[in-house]
mmCIF file of C-alpha atoms in Angstrom:
data_model
loop_
_atom_site.group_PDB
_atom_site.id
_atom_site.type_symbol
_atom_site.label_atom_id
_atom_site.label_comp_id
_atom_site.label_asym_id
_atom_site.label_seq_id
_atom_site.Cartn_x
_atom_site.Cartn_y
_atom_site.Cartn_z
ATOM 1 C CA MET J 1 60.982 237.168 20.365
ATOM 2 C CA PHE J 2 62.555 233.484 20.967
ATOM 3 C CA SER J 3 61.068 230.631 20.303
ATOM 4 C CA ILE J 4 61.547 227.814 22.865
ATOM 5 C CA HIS J 5 63.185 225.839 19.889
ATOM 6 C CA GLN J 6 66.242 227.307 19.343
ATOM 7 C CA LEU J 7 67.035 227.451 23.228
ATOM 8 C CA LEU J 8 65.936 224.309 23.442
ATOM 9 C CA LEU J 9 68.612 223.443 20.132
ATOM 10 C CA ASP J 10 71.052 225.729 22.487
ATOM 11 C CA LEU J 11 70.484 223.708 25.729
ATOM 12 C CA ASN J 12 70.966 220.798 24.255
ATOM 13 C CA GLU J 13 74.296 221.854 22.632
ATOM 14 C CA TYR J 14 75.244 223.081 25.877
ATOM 15 C CA PHE J 15 74.506 219.738 27.456
ATOM 16 C CA GLN J 16 76.414 217.676 24.705
ATOM 17 C CA GLY J 17 78.361 215.549 26.499
ATOM 18 C CA ILE J 18 76.880 215.668 30.291
ATOM 19 C CA ALA J 19 74.644 213.261 32.381
ATOM 20 C CA ASP J 20 71.938 216.008 32.261
ATOM 21 C CA GLN J 21 71.472 215.399 28.749
ATOM 22 C CA LYS J 22 68.734 213.009 28.754
ATOM 23 C CA LYS J 23 66.997 214.823 31.098
ATOM 24 C CA LEU J 24 66.790 217.241 28.765
ATOM 25 C CA ARG J 25 65.462 215.720 25.386
ATOM 26 C CA TYR J 26 63.282 213.724 27.265
ATOM 27 C CA VAL J 27 61.007 216.791 28.372
ATOM 28 C CA THR J 28 62.333 218.146 25.291
ATOM 29 C CA GLN J 29 60.149 215.496 23.335
ATOM 30 C CA TYR J 30 56.633 216.749 24.662
ATOM 31 C CA LEU J 31 57.655 220.891 24.119
ATOM 32 C CA THR J 32 56.985 222.846 20.075
ATOM 33 C CA PRO J 33 58.300 225.335 18.341
ATOM 34 C CA GLU J 34 55.252 227.853 19.178
ATOM 35 C CA VAL J 35 56.123 228.701 22.645
ATOM 36 C CA ASN J 36 57.533 231.931 22.619
ATOM 37 C CA ILE J 37 59.522 233.414 25.587
ATOM 38 C CA VAL J 38 61.209 236.875 25.733
ATOM 39 C CA ARG J 39 64.280 238.370 26.737
ATOM 40 C CA ALA J 40 65.777 239.026 30.313
ATOM 41 C CA SER J 41 69.018 240.721 31.705
ATOM 42 C CA GLU J 42 71.291 238.736 33.102
ATOM 43 C CA SER J 43 70.110 240.763 36.745
ATOM 44 C CA ASP J 44 66.542 239.134 36.125
ATOM 45 C CA LEU J 45 67.785 235.674 36.271
ATOM 46 C CA LYS J 46 70.003 235.722 39.402
ATOM 47 C CA PRO J 47 67.194 235.654 41.892
ATOM 48 C CA ILE J 48 65.239 232.314 40.838
ATOM 49 C CA LEU J 49 66.122 229.043 42.367
ATOM 50 C CA ILE J 50 66.406 227.119 40.000
ATOM 51 C CA ARG J 51 65.103 223.231 40.242
ATOM 52 C CA ARG J 52 66.519 220.539 37.946
ATOM 53 C CA ILE J 53 65.332 219.340 34.427
ATOM 54 C CA HIS J 54 63.875 216.608 35.638
ATOM 55 C CA GLN J 55 60.730 218.434 37.529
ATOM 56 C CA ALA J 56 59.510 219.606 34.345
ATOM 57 C CA PHE J 57 58.224 216.796 33.736
ATOM 58 C CA GLU J 58 56.709 215.672 36.788
ATOM 59 C CA GLU J 59 55.295 218.958 37.314
ATOM 60 C CA SER J 60 52.984 218.485 34.369
ATOM 61 C CA ILE J 61 49.358 219.240 35.212
ATOM 62 C CA ASN J 62 46.479 219.915 33.813
ATOM 63 C CA GLY J 63 48.145 220.563 29.952
ATOM 64 C CA THR J 64 50.560 222.850 31.640
ATOM 65 C CA VAL J 65 54.386 221.611 31.627
ATOM 66 C CA GLN J 66 56.402 224.011 33.674
ATOM 67 C CA VAL J 67 60.179 223.660 32.541
ATOM 68 C CA THR J 68 63.184 223.847 34.920
ATOM 69 C CA VAL J 69 66.616 224.203 33.358
ATOM 70 C CA THR J 70 70.144 223.004 36.076
ATOM 71 C CA TYR J 71 72.048 225.405 37.621
ATOM 72 C CA VAL J 72 74.716 225.733 34.877
ATOM 73 C CA ALA J 73 72.337 227.269 32.046
ATOM 74 C CA PRO J 74 71.882 230.446 33.459
ATOM 75 C CA ASN J 75 74.550 231.575 31.786
ATOM 76 C CA LEU J 76 72.576 230.707 28.400
ATOM 77 C CA LEU J 77 69.888 231.884 29.501
ATOM 78 C CA VAL J 78 70.744 235.753 29.698
ATOM 79 C CA ASN J 79 68.494 237.731 27.300
ATOM 80 C CA ILE J 80 66.522 235.049 26.674
ATOM 81 C CA ILE J 81 63.727 235.259 28.974
ATOM 82 C CA ASN J 82 62.696 236.722 31.212
ATOM 83 C CA THR J 83 61.146 235.941 34.953
ATOM 84 C CA GLU J 84 57.705 237.545 34.473
ATOM 85 C CA SER J 85 55.317 234.405 34.112
ATOM 86 C CA ASN J 86 56.926 232.632 37.305
ATOM 87 C CA THR J 87 54.361 234.745 39.554
ATOM 88 C CA THR J 88 52.056 232.051 38.589
ATOM 89 C CA TYR J 89 54.000 228.871 39.919
ATOM 90 C CA GLY J 90 55.864 231.078 42.698
ATOM 91 C CA ASP J 91 59.640 232.162 43.045
ATOM 92 C CA THR J 92 60.766 228.498 43.289
ATOM 93 C CA LEU J 93 60.700 227.157 39.671
ATOM 94 C CA PHE J 94 61.967 229.001 36.536
ATOM 95 C CA PRO J 95 59.360 230.645 34.374
ATOM 96 C CA LEU J 96 59.772 229.021 31.413
ATOM 97 C CA GLU J 97 55.802 227.539 30.478
ATOM 98 C CA TYR J 98 54.034 225.511 27.679
ATOM 99 C CA HIS J 99 50.532 225.233 27.710
ATOM 100 C CA ALA J 100 50.237 221.740 25.984
ATOM 101 C CA GLU J 101 45.644 221.822 26.014
ATOM 102 C CA ASP J 102 45.796 221.515 22.076
ATOM 103 C CA GLN J 103 48.674 219.651 21.563
ATOM 104 C CA LEU J 104 48.467 215.698 21.989
ATOM 105 C CA LEU J 105 51.889 213.433 21.539
ATOM 106 C CA GLU J 106 51.346 212.430 17.523
ATOM 107 C CA GLN J 107 50.795 216.315 17.142
ATOM 108 C CA ASP J 108 54.411 217.074 18.248
ATOM 109 C CA MET J 109 56.021 213.936 16.682
ATOM 110 C CA VAL J 110 58.156 215.367 14.146
ATOM 111 C CA ARG J 111 59.376 217.997 17.096
ATOM 112 C CA LYS J 112 60.327 214.761 18.930
ATOM 113 C CA TRP J 113 62.126 213.426 15.826
ATOM 114 C CA GLN J 114 64.107 215.884 15.222
ATOM 115 C CA MET J 115 64.862 216.612 18.771
ATOM 116 C CA ARG J 116 66.448 212.697 19.541
ATOM 117 C CA ASP J 117 69.345 213.920 16.863
ATOM 118 C CA ILE J 118 69.665 217.875 16.602
ATOM 119 C CA GLU J 119 72.432 217.421 13.854
ATOM 120 C CA MET J 120 70.170 216.217 11.438
ATOM 121 C CA SER J 121 66.662 218.001 12.079
ATOM 122 C CA ASP J 122 66.708 219.961 8.874
ATOM 123 C CA LEU J 123 67.328 216.773 6.804
ATOM 124 C CA LEU J 124 64.928 214.717 8.671
ATOM 125 C CA LEU J 125 61.684 217.604 7.523
ATOM 126 C CA LEU J 126 62.931 217.019 3.718
ATOM 127 C CA VAL J 127 63.149 212.627 4.535
ATOM 128 C CA LEU J 128 59.646 213.537 6.275
ATOM 129 C CA LYS J 129 58.035 214.467 2.488
ATOM 130 C CA SER J 130 59.975 211.796 0.867
ATOM 131 C CA ILE J 131 58.638 209.481 3.230
ATOM 132 C CA LEU J 132 55.049 210.958 2.207
ATOM 133 C CA GLU J 133 55.761 210.729 -1.745
ATOM 134 C CA ARG J 134 57.211 207.354 -0.942
ATOM 135 C CA ILE J 135 53.688 206.264 0.354
ATOM 136 C CA ASN J 136 52.053 207.237 -3.084
ATOM 137 C CA ALA J 137 54.434 205.739 -5.060
ATOM 138 C CA MET J 138 54.239 202.550 -2.561
ATOM 139 C CA GLU J 139 49.829 203.468 -3.404
ATOM 140 C CA ALA J 140 50.545 203.207 -6.940
ATOM 141 C CA ALA J 141 52.561 199.391 -6.746
ATOM 142 C CA TYR J 142 49.777 198.303 -4.409
ATOM 143 C CA ASP J 143 47.347 199.155 -7.317
ATOM 144 C CA THR J 144 48.604 197.435 -9.818
ATOM 145 C CA GLY J 145 49.619 194.885 -8.073
ATOM 146 C CA ASP J 146 53.929 195.097 -8.272
ATOM 147 C CA TYR J 147 54.694 193.079 -5.479
ATOM 148 C CA ASP J 148 58.413 193.570 -6.559
ATOM 149 C CA THR J 149 58.793 197.414 -6.297
ATOM 150 C CA LEU J 150 56.517 197.336 -3.083
ATOM 151 C CA LYS J 151 58.690 195.005 -1.950
ATOM 152 C CA LEU J 152 61.815 197.301 -2.237
ATOM 153 C CA MET J 153 59.840 200.677 -1.208
ATOM 154 C CA VAL J 154 59.076 199.418 1.494
ATOM 155 C CA HIS J 155 62.649 197.930 2.798
ATOM 156 C CA SER J 156 64.406 201.060 1.606
ATOM 157 C CA ALA J 157 61.800 202.677 4.301
ATOM 158 C CA LYS J 158 61.817 200.666 6.799
ATOM 159 C CA GLY J 159 66.004 201.458 6.394
ATOM 160 C CA LEU J 160 65.562 205.110 6.347
ATOM 161 C CA THR J 161 62.608 206.176 8.984
ATOM 162 C CA GLY J 162 65.424 203.102 11.135
ATOM 163 C CA SER J 163 68.370 205.981 10.258
ATOM 164 C CA TYR J 164 66.293 208.754 11.229
ATOM 165 C CA GLN J 165 64.698 207.231 14.106
ATOM 166 C CA MET J 166 61.257 208.188 13.091
ATOM 167 C CA THR J 167 60.431 205.460 15.368
ATOM 168 C CA GLU J 168 56.583 205.444 14.975
ATOM 169 C CA LEU J 169 56.972 205.047 11.353
ATOM 170 C CA TYR J 170 59.801 202.053 12.013
ATOM 171 C CA GLU J 171 58.005 199.921 13.630
ATOM 172 C CA VAL J 172 55.145 199.546 11.463
ATOM 173 C CA PHE J 173 57.702 199.612 8.528
ATOM 174 C CA ILE J 174 60.178 196.678 10.781
ATOM 175 C CA ASP J 175 56.472 194.652 9.972
ATOM 176 C CA PHE J 176 55.492 195.571 7.221
ATOM 177 C CA ASP J 177 58.972 194.859 5.856
ATOM 178 C CA ALA J 178 58.749 191.488 7.337
ATOM 179 C CA HIS J 179 55.489 190.763 6.003
ATOM 180 C CA MET J 180 56.326 191.497 2.254
ATOM 181 C CA LYS J 181 59.321 188.960 2.960
ATOM 182 C CA SER J 182 56.406 186.354 4.130
ATOM 183 C CA VAL J 183 54.598 186.395 0.710
ATOM 184 C CA THR J 184 54.730 186.632 -2.586
ATOM 185 C CA PHE J 185 52.327 188.751 -3.646
ATOM 186 C CA ILE J 186 50.236 191.997 -2.337
ATOM 187 C CA ASP J 187 47.834 190.795 0.100
ATOM 188 C CA ASP J 188 44.948 192.141 1.830
ATOM 189 C CA VAL J 189 47.873 192.427 5.383
ATOM 190 C CA THR J 190 49.229 194.572 2.917
ATOM 191 C CA ALA J 191 46.617 197.353 3.102
ATOM 192 C CA ASP J 192 46.111 196.712 6.809
ATOM 193 C CA TYR J 193 50.072 198.095 6.929
ATOM 194 C CA MET J 194 49.510 200.923 4.216
ATOM 195 C CA GLU J 195 46.692 202.219 6.588
ATOM 196 C CA GLN J 196 48.862 201.977 9.187
ATOM 197 C CA ILE J 197 51.186 204.374 8.086
ATOM 198 C CA LYS J 198 48.948 206.777 6.537
ATOM 199 C CA THR J 199 47.260 206.860 10.032
ATOM 200 C CA ILE J 200 50.597 208.223 11.490
ATOM 201 C CA LEU J 201 51.254 210.208 8.472
ATOM 202 C CA SER J 202 48.004 212.288 8.957
ATOM 203 C CA LEU J 203 48.818 213.353 13.059
ATOM 204 C CA ILE J 204 51.247 215.329 11.269
ATOM 205 C CA PRO J 205 50.706 218.760 11.303
ATOM 206 C CA GLU J 206 50.607 221.122 8.181
ATOM 207 C CA ARG J 207 53.237 223.015 9.277
ATOM 208 C CA TYR J 208 56.070 220.368 8.359
ATOM 209 C CA LEU J 209 54.493 219.205 5.026
ATOM 210 C CA MET F 1 89.904 206.237 0.891
ATOM 211 C CA ILE F 2 86.827 204.940 1.795
ATOM 212 C CA LEU F 3 84.091 204.882 -0.540
ATOM 213 C CA ILE F 4 80.094 204.603 0.293
ATOM 214 C CA VAL F 5 77.370 203.363 -2.434
ATOM 215 C CA ASP F 6 73.803 203.807 -1.796
ATOM 216 C CA ASP F 7 70.994 204.852 -3.844
ATOM 217 C CA GLU F 8 68.984 206.064 -0.760
ATOM 218 C CA ILE F 9 70.550 209.900 -0.648
ATOM 219 C CA PHE F 10 68.791 210.252 2.884
ATOM 220 C CA ALA F 11 71.022 207.868 3.921
ATOM 221 C CA LEU F 12 74.123 209.085 2.199
ATOM 222 C CA ASP F 13 73.089 212.739 3.457
ATOM 223 C CA LEU F 14 73.430 211.447 7.123
ATOM 224 C CA VAL F 15 76.491 209.332 7.013
ATOM 225 C CA VAL F 16 78.078 212.496 5.330
ATOM 226 C CA ARG F 17 77.614 214.781 7.775
ATOM 227 C CA LYS F 18 78.113 212.396 9.986
ATOM 228 C CA LEU F 19 81.224 211.443 8.799
ATOM 229 C CA THR F 20 82.455 215.186 8.090
ATOM 230 C CA GLY F 21 85.268 216.206 10.688
ATOM 231 C CA SER F 22 86.255 212.321 11.634
ATOM 232 C CA GLY F 23 89.022 212.480 9.946
ATOM 233 C CA LEU F 24 88.498 209.845 7.096
ATOM 234 C CA ASP F 25 88.789 210.040 3.658
ATOM 235 C CA PHE F 26 86.208 209.379 2.196
ATOM 236 C CA ALA F 27 83.723 209.754 -0.923
ATOM 237 C CA THR F 28 79.706 208.092 -1.900
ATOM 238 C CA CYS F 29 78.433 207.065 -5.258
ATOM 239 C CA SER F 30 74.883 206.191 -5.753
ATOM 240 C CA SER F 31 74.462 203.376 -7.765
ATOM 241 C CA VAL F 32 76.644 199.982 -8.730
ATOM 242 C CA PRO F 33 77.858 201.260 -11.922
ATOM 243 C CA GLU F 34 79.063 204.776 -10.178
ATOM 244 C CA ALA F 35 80.996 203.672 -8.111
ATOM 245 C CA ARG F 36 82.626 200.630 -10.273
ATOM 246 C CA ALA F 37 83.379 203.882 -12.030
ATOM 247 C CA PHE F 38 84.852 205.970 -8.912
ATOM 248 C CA ILE F 39 86.718 202.758 -8.078
ATOM 249 C CA GLU F 40 88.656 202.617 -11.395
ATOM 250 C CA SER F 41 89.615 205.816 -11.384
ATOM 251 C CA HIS F 42 90.977 206.289 -7.621
ATOM 252 C CA PRO F 43 93.080 202.931 -7.012
ATOM 253 C CA ASP F 44 93.529 204.489 -3.460
ATOM 254 C CA THR F 45 89.982 203.332 -2.936
ATOM 255 C CA ARG F 46 90.432 200.580 0.628
ATOM 256 C CA ILE F 47 87.121 200.249 1.547
ATOM 257 C CA VAL F 48 84.403 199.825 0.282
ATOM 258 C CA VAL F 49 80.882 200.616 2.476
ATOM 259 C CA THR F 50 77.365 199.344 0.349
ATOM 260 C CA ASP F 51 74.063 199.231 0.318
ATOM 261 C CA LEU F 52 72.792 195.732 -0.793
ATOM 262 C CA HIS F 53 69.286 196.135 -2.060
ATOM 263 C CA MET F 54 69.237 199.073 -4.643
ATOM 264 C CA ILE F 55 67.668 199.659 -8.400
ATOM 265 C CA GLY F 56 69.351 198.145 -11.211
ATOM 266 C CA GLU F 57 72.514 196.892 -10.510
ATOM 267 C CA ASN F 58 73.135 195.811 -6.240
ATOM 268 C CA GLY F 59 75.008 195.877 -3.717
ATOM 269 C CA TYR F 60 75.588 191.654 -4.473
ATOM 270 C CA ASP F 61 76.617 192.357 -8.307
ATOM 271 C CA LEU F 62 78.622 195.089 -6.261
ATOM 272 C CA LEU F 63 80.855 192.891 -3.815
ATOM 273 C CA ARG F 64 80.857 189.754 -6.278
ATOM 274 C CA TRP F 65 83.034 192.847 -8.642
ATOM 275 C CA LEU F 66 85.225 193.854 -6.505
ATOM 276 C CA LYS F 67 86.347 190.695 -4.268
ATOM 277 C CA VAL F 68 87.347 189.583 -8.380
ATOM 278 C CA ILE F 69 88.660 192.647 -9.664
ATOM 279 C CA TYR F 70 90.090 194.101 -6.176
ATOM 280 C CA PRO F 71 90.644 191.907 -3.603
ATOM 281 C CA ARG F 72 92.579 193.923 -1.485
ATOM 282 C CA ILE F 73 89.882 196.470 -1.458
ATOM 283 C CA LYS F 74 87.793 195.645 2.036
ATOM 284 C CA ARG F 75 84.271 195.304 1.787
ATOM 285 C CA VAL F 76 81.631 195.847 4.147
ATOM 286 C CA VAL F 77 77.346 196.135 3.794
ATOM 287 C CA VAL F 78 75.295 197.993 5.577
ATOM 288 C CA SER F 79 71.695 196.810 5.257
ATOM 289 C CA ALA F 80 68.560 196.594 6.826
ATOM 290 C CA HIS F 81 68.563 192.849 7.100
ATOM 291 C CA THR F 82 68.049 190.998 10.201
ATOM 292 C CA HIS F 83 71.095 189.789 12.396
ATOM 293 C CA GLU F 84 70.820 186.779 11.467
ATOM 294 C CA ASP F 85 70.637 187.297 7.852
ATOM 295 C CA MET F 86 73.575 189.674 8.197
ATOM 296 C CA SER F 87 75.535 186.770 9.984
ATOM 297 C CA LEU F 88 75.007 184.112 7.458
ATOM 298 C CA MET F 89 75.375 187.713 4.612
ATOM 299 C CA LYS F 90 78.764 188.250 6.403
ATOM 300 C CA THR F 91 80.473 184.333 6.756
ATOM 301 C CA GLU F 92 79.157 183.483 3.071
ATOM 302 C CA LEU F 93 80.139 186.354 1.279
ATOM 303 C CA GLU F 94 83.887 186.892 2.813
ATOM 304 C CA LEU F 95 83.267 190.949 4.112
ATOM 305 C CA ASP F 96 85.344 192.371 6.515
ATOM 306 C CA GLY F 97 82.614 194.081 8.277
ATOM 307 C CA VAL F 98 78.455 194.286 7.942
ATOM 308 C CA LEU F 99 76.020 196.900 10.018
ATOM 309 C CA LYS F 100 72.293 196.570 10.879
ATOM 310 C CA LYS F 101 70.167 199.456 10.110
ATOM 311 C CA PRO F 102 69.789 202.120 11.921
ATOM 312 C CA ILE F 103 73.622 202.026 12.421
ATOM 313 C CA ASP F 104 75.288 204.824 14.533
ATOM 314 C CA VAL F 105 77.883 206.400 12.099
ATOM 315 C CA LYS F 106 80.073 207.521 15.397
ATOM 316 C CA SER F 107 79.345 205.005 17.498
ATOM 317 C CA GLU F 108 79.551 201.674 15.028
ATOM 318 C CA LEU F 109 81.290 202.940 11.598
ATOM 319 C CA ILE F 110 84.019 205.228 12.368
ATOM 320 C CA PRO F 111 85.555 202.238 15.283
ATOM 321 C CA LEU F 112 84.736 199.591 12.228
ATOM 322 C CA LEU F 113 86.731 201.579 9.465
ATOM 323 C CA ILE F 114 89.450 202.516 11.265
ATOM 324 C CA GLU F 115 90.123 198.888 13.003
ATOM 325 C CA LEU F 116 89.618 198.365 9.121
ATOM 326 C CA LEU F 117 92.137 200.643 7.731
ATOM 327 C CA LYS F 118 94.811 199.913 10.716
ATOM 328 C CA GLU F 119 94.855 196.148 9.852
ATOM 329 C CA GLU F 120 96.236 197.161 6.022
#
């Protein structure tokens, strides 16, 4: 069994520099690494009519996303995917399926961040753990009224989450940082920002923590 | 030699990974004292790229020191300040370059470094 995550990493690498790359990334934002696919031979792949990648998003129905790939992909997919599951959808779709009934977009947030820059995906997980530790330190600074420390930590977290394209966190830290610069002490608004960040972090599945 | 200074290890890791293979000769330091020591022992240092807000001595301290002691070394700031602040900073501190975090190493930092190296 191969994980679809690895497959998409392979595809993403293959698509580097060509127009379809953006479409691939767009679709992968909605995938998780838990979906597994099985091996197939090259002959299994030949009869399949492969549609364009954007169809995957367009055909998202009832919580199921069908992933199709462009015509350049089969060579990559040899020995990775079989054709059995396409009977569900007829013979015109490439047979990758993703059942998303219990997968909220928020739960897939980390995967989405990783897919934005594959090269950094391993480091991103370390950054995420570091952010969690920093939140604890920020809370300690908040509790003791240590404005200067909190201000510096928020500024640093803004830069880090931005660098690693952790958008949901970065957007809060932008406002949080601006707020910290607009005041000279810790106030109630500070607590609101801390809560916003903790809410986002609470959506991250435990496997990443 | 290009020196990158940031006390944020993950930011340094990102830059290192992106710069590796670029053909640029670079090193990193995670504090101002470490950067000073590096520069003093590496007379071939031509550009220093530094963050501003660091624990202990900060980027401003390093920039001032460089200007006085090593005026020929080009100075670049990478910071999460606003664009307006960065523009003002470039003028006031007479910097050779400013980049706003988050930066794209490949499309922003590397071209800037290459341009600065060509100017010499």
